[in-house]
PDB file of C-alpha atoms in Angstrom:
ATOM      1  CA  UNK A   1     -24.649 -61.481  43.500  1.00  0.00           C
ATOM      2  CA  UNK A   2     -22.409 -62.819  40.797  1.00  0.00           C
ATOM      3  CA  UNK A   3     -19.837 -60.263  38.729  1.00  0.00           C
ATOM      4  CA  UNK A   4     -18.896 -61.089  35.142  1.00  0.00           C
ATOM      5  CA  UNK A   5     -15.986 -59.153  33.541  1.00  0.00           C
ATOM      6  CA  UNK A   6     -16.886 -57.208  30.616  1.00  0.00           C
ATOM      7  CA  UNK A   7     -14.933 -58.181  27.446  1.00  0.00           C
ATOM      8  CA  UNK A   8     -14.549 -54.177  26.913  1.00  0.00           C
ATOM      9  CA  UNK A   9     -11.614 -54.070  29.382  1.00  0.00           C
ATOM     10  CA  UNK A  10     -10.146 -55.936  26.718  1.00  0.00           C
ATOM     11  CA  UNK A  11     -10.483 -53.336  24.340  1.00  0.00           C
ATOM     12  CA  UNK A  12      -9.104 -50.991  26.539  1.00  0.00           C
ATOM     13  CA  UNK A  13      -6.042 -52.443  26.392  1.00  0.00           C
ATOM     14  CA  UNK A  14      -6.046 -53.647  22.695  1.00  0.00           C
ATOM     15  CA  UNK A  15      -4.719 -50.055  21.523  1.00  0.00           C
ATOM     16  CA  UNK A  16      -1.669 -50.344  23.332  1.00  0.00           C
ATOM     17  CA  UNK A  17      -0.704 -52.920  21.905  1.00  0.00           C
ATOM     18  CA  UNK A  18      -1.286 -51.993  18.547  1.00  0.00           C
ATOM     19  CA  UNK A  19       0.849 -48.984  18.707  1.00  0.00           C
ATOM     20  CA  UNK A  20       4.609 -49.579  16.643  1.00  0.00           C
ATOM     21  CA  UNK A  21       7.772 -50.622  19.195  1.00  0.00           C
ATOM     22  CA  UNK A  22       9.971 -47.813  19.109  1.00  0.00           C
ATOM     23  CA  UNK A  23      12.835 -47.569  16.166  1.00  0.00           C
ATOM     24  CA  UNK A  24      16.087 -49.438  16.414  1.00  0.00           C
ATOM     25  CA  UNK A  25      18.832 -47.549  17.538  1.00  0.00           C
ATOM     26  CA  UNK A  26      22.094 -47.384  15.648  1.00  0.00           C
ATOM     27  CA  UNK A  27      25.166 -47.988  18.130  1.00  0.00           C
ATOM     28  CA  UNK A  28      28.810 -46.441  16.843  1.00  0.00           C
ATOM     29  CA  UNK A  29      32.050 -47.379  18.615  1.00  0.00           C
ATOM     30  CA  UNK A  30      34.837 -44.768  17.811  1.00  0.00           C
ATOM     31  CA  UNK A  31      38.673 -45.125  18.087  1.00  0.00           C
ATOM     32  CA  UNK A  32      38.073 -42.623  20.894  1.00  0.00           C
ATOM     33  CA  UNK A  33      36.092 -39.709  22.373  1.00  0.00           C
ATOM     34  CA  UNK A  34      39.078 -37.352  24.296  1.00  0.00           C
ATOM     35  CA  UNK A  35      36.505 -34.747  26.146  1.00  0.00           C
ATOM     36  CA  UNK A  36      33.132 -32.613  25.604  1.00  0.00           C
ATOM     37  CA  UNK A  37      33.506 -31.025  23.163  1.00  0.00           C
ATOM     38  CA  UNK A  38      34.277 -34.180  20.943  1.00  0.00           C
ATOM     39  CA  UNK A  39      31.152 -35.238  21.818  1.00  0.00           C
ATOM     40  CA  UNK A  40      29.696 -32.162  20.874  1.00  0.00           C
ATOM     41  CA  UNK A  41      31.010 -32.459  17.461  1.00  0.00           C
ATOM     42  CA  UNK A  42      29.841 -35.765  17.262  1.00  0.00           C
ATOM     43  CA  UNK A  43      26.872 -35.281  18.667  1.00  0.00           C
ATOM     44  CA  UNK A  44      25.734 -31.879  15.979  1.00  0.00           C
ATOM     45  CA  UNK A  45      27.080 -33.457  13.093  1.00  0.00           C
ATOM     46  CA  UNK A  46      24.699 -36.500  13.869  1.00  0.00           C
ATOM     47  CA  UNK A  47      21.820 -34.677  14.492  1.00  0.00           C
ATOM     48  CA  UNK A  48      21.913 -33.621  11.239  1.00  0.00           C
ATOM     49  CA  UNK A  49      21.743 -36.579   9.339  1.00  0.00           C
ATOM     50  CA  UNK A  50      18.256 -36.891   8.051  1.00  0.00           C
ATOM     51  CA  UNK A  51      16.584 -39.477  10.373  1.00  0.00           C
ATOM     52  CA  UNK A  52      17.531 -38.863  13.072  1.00  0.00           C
ATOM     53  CA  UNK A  53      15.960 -37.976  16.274  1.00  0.00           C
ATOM     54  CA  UNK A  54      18.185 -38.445  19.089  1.00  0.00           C
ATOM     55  CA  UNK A  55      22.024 -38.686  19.679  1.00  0.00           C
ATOM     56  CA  UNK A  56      23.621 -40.098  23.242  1.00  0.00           C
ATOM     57  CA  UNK A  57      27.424 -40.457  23.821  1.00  0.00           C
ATOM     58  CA  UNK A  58      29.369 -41.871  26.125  1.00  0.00           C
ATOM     59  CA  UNK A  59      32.526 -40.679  26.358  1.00  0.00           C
ATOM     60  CA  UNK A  60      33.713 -43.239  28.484  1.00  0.00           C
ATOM     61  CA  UNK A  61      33.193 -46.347  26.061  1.00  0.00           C
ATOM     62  CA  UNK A  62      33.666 -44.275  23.137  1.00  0.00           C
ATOM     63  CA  UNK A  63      30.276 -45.128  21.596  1.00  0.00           C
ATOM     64  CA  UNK A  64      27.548 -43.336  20.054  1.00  0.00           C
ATOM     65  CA  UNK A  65      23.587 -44.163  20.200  1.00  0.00           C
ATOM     66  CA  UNK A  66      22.038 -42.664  17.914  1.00  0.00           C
ATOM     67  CA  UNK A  67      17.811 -43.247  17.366  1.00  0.00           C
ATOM     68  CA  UNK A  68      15.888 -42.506  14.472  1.00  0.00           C
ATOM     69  CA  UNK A  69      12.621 -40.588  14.005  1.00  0.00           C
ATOM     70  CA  UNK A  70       9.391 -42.988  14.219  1.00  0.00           C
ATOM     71  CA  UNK A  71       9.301 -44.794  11.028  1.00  0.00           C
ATOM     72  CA  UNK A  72      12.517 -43.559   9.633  1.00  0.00           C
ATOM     73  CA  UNK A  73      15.860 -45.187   9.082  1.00  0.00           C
ATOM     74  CA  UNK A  74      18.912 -42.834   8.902  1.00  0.00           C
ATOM     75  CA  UNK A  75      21.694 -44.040   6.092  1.00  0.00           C
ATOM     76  CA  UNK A  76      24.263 -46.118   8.326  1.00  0.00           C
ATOM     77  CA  UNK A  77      27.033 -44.101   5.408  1.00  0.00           C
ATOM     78  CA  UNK A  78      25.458 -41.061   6.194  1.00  0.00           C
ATOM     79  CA  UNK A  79      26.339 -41.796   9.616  1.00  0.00           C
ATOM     80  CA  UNK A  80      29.874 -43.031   9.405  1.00  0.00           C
ATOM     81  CA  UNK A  81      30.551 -40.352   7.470  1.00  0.00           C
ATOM     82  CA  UNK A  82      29.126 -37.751  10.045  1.00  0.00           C
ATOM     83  CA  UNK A  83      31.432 -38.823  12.633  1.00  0.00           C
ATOM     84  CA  UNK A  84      34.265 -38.757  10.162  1.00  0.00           C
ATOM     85  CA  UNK A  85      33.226 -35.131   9.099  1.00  0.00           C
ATOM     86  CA  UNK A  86      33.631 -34.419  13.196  1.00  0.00           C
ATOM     87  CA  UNK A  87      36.808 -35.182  13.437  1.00  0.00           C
ATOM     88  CA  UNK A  88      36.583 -38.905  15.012  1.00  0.00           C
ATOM     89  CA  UNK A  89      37.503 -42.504  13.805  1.00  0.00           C
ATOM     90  CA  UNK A  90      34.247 -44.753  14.081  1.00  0.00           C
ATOM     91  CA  UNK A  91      35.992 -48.500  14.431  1.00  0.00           C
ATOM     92  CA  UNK A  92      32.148 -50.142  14.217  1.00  0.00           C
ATOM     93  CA  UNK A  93      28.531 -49.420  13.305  1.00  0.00           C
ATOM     94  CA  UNK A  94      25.831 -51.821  14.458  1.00  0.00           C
ATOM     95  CA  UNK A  95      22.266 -51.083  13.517  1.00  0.00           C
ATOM     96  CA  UNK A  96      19.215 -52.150  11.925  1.00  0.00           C
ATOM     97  CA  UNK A  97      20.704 -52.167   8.809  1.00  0.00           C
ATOM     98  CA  UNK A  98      23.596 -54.137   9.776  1.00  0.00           C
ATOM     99  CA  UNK A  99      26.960 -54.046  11.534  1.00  0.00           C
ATOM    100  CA  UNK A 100      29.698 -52.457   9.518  1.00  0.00           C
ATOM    101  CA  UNK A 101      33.802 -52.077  10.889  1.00  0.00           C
ATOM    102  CA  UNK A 102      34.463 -50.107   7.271  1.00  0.00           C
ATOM    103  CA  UNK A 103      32.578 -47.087   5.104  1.00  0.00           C
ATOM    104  CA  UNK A 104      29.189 -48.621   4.535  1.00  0.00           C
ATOM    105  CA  UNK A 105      28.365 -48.975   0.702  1.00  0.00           C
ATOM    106  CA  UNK A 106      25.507 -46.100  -0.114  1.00  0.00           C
TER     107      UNK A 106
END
């Protein structure tokens, strides 16, 4: 008895590898990030730029991932600018839109 694989197993893969990689994630460095509730300023005044889907600090390094909703791409001002608003120095901003160490232009 001889077996012959079916080209449908190929198929069943195929959609999996047409679905869209996940968004690039925005990384912020800040001057520094003292305790929790620094981070929780951060971390709120983030989540409300539009775009954006999740925030993750680490209070150790002093950064700040943020990751946009699927097929969106938060302003990188709009997110220096958040982290200003919370009371924190952002030093650097590296994201899909570029790396900035100043105010983004808008």
């Amino acid at each position: 008895m001889h077996f012959r694989y079916a080209p449908l197993l190929v198929l069943v893969f195929l959609p999996h590898f047409a679905q869209a990689a996940d968004p690039a994630p925005t990384t912020i460095t800040l001057q520094e990030l003292h305790c929790a509730g620094c981070v929780k300023k951060v971390t709120v005044k983030l989540l409300a730029v539009p775009g954006v889907a999740k925030v993750e600090a680490d209070q150790k390094t002093a950064t700040v991932k943020v990751a946009p909703k699927p097929d969106a791409a938060p302003s990188p001002r709009a997110l220096w600018e958040a982290v200003e608003n919370a009371g924190q120095i952002p030093v650097k901003l590296q994201g899909p839109g570029g790396t900035y160490t100043a105010l983004p232009p808008s």
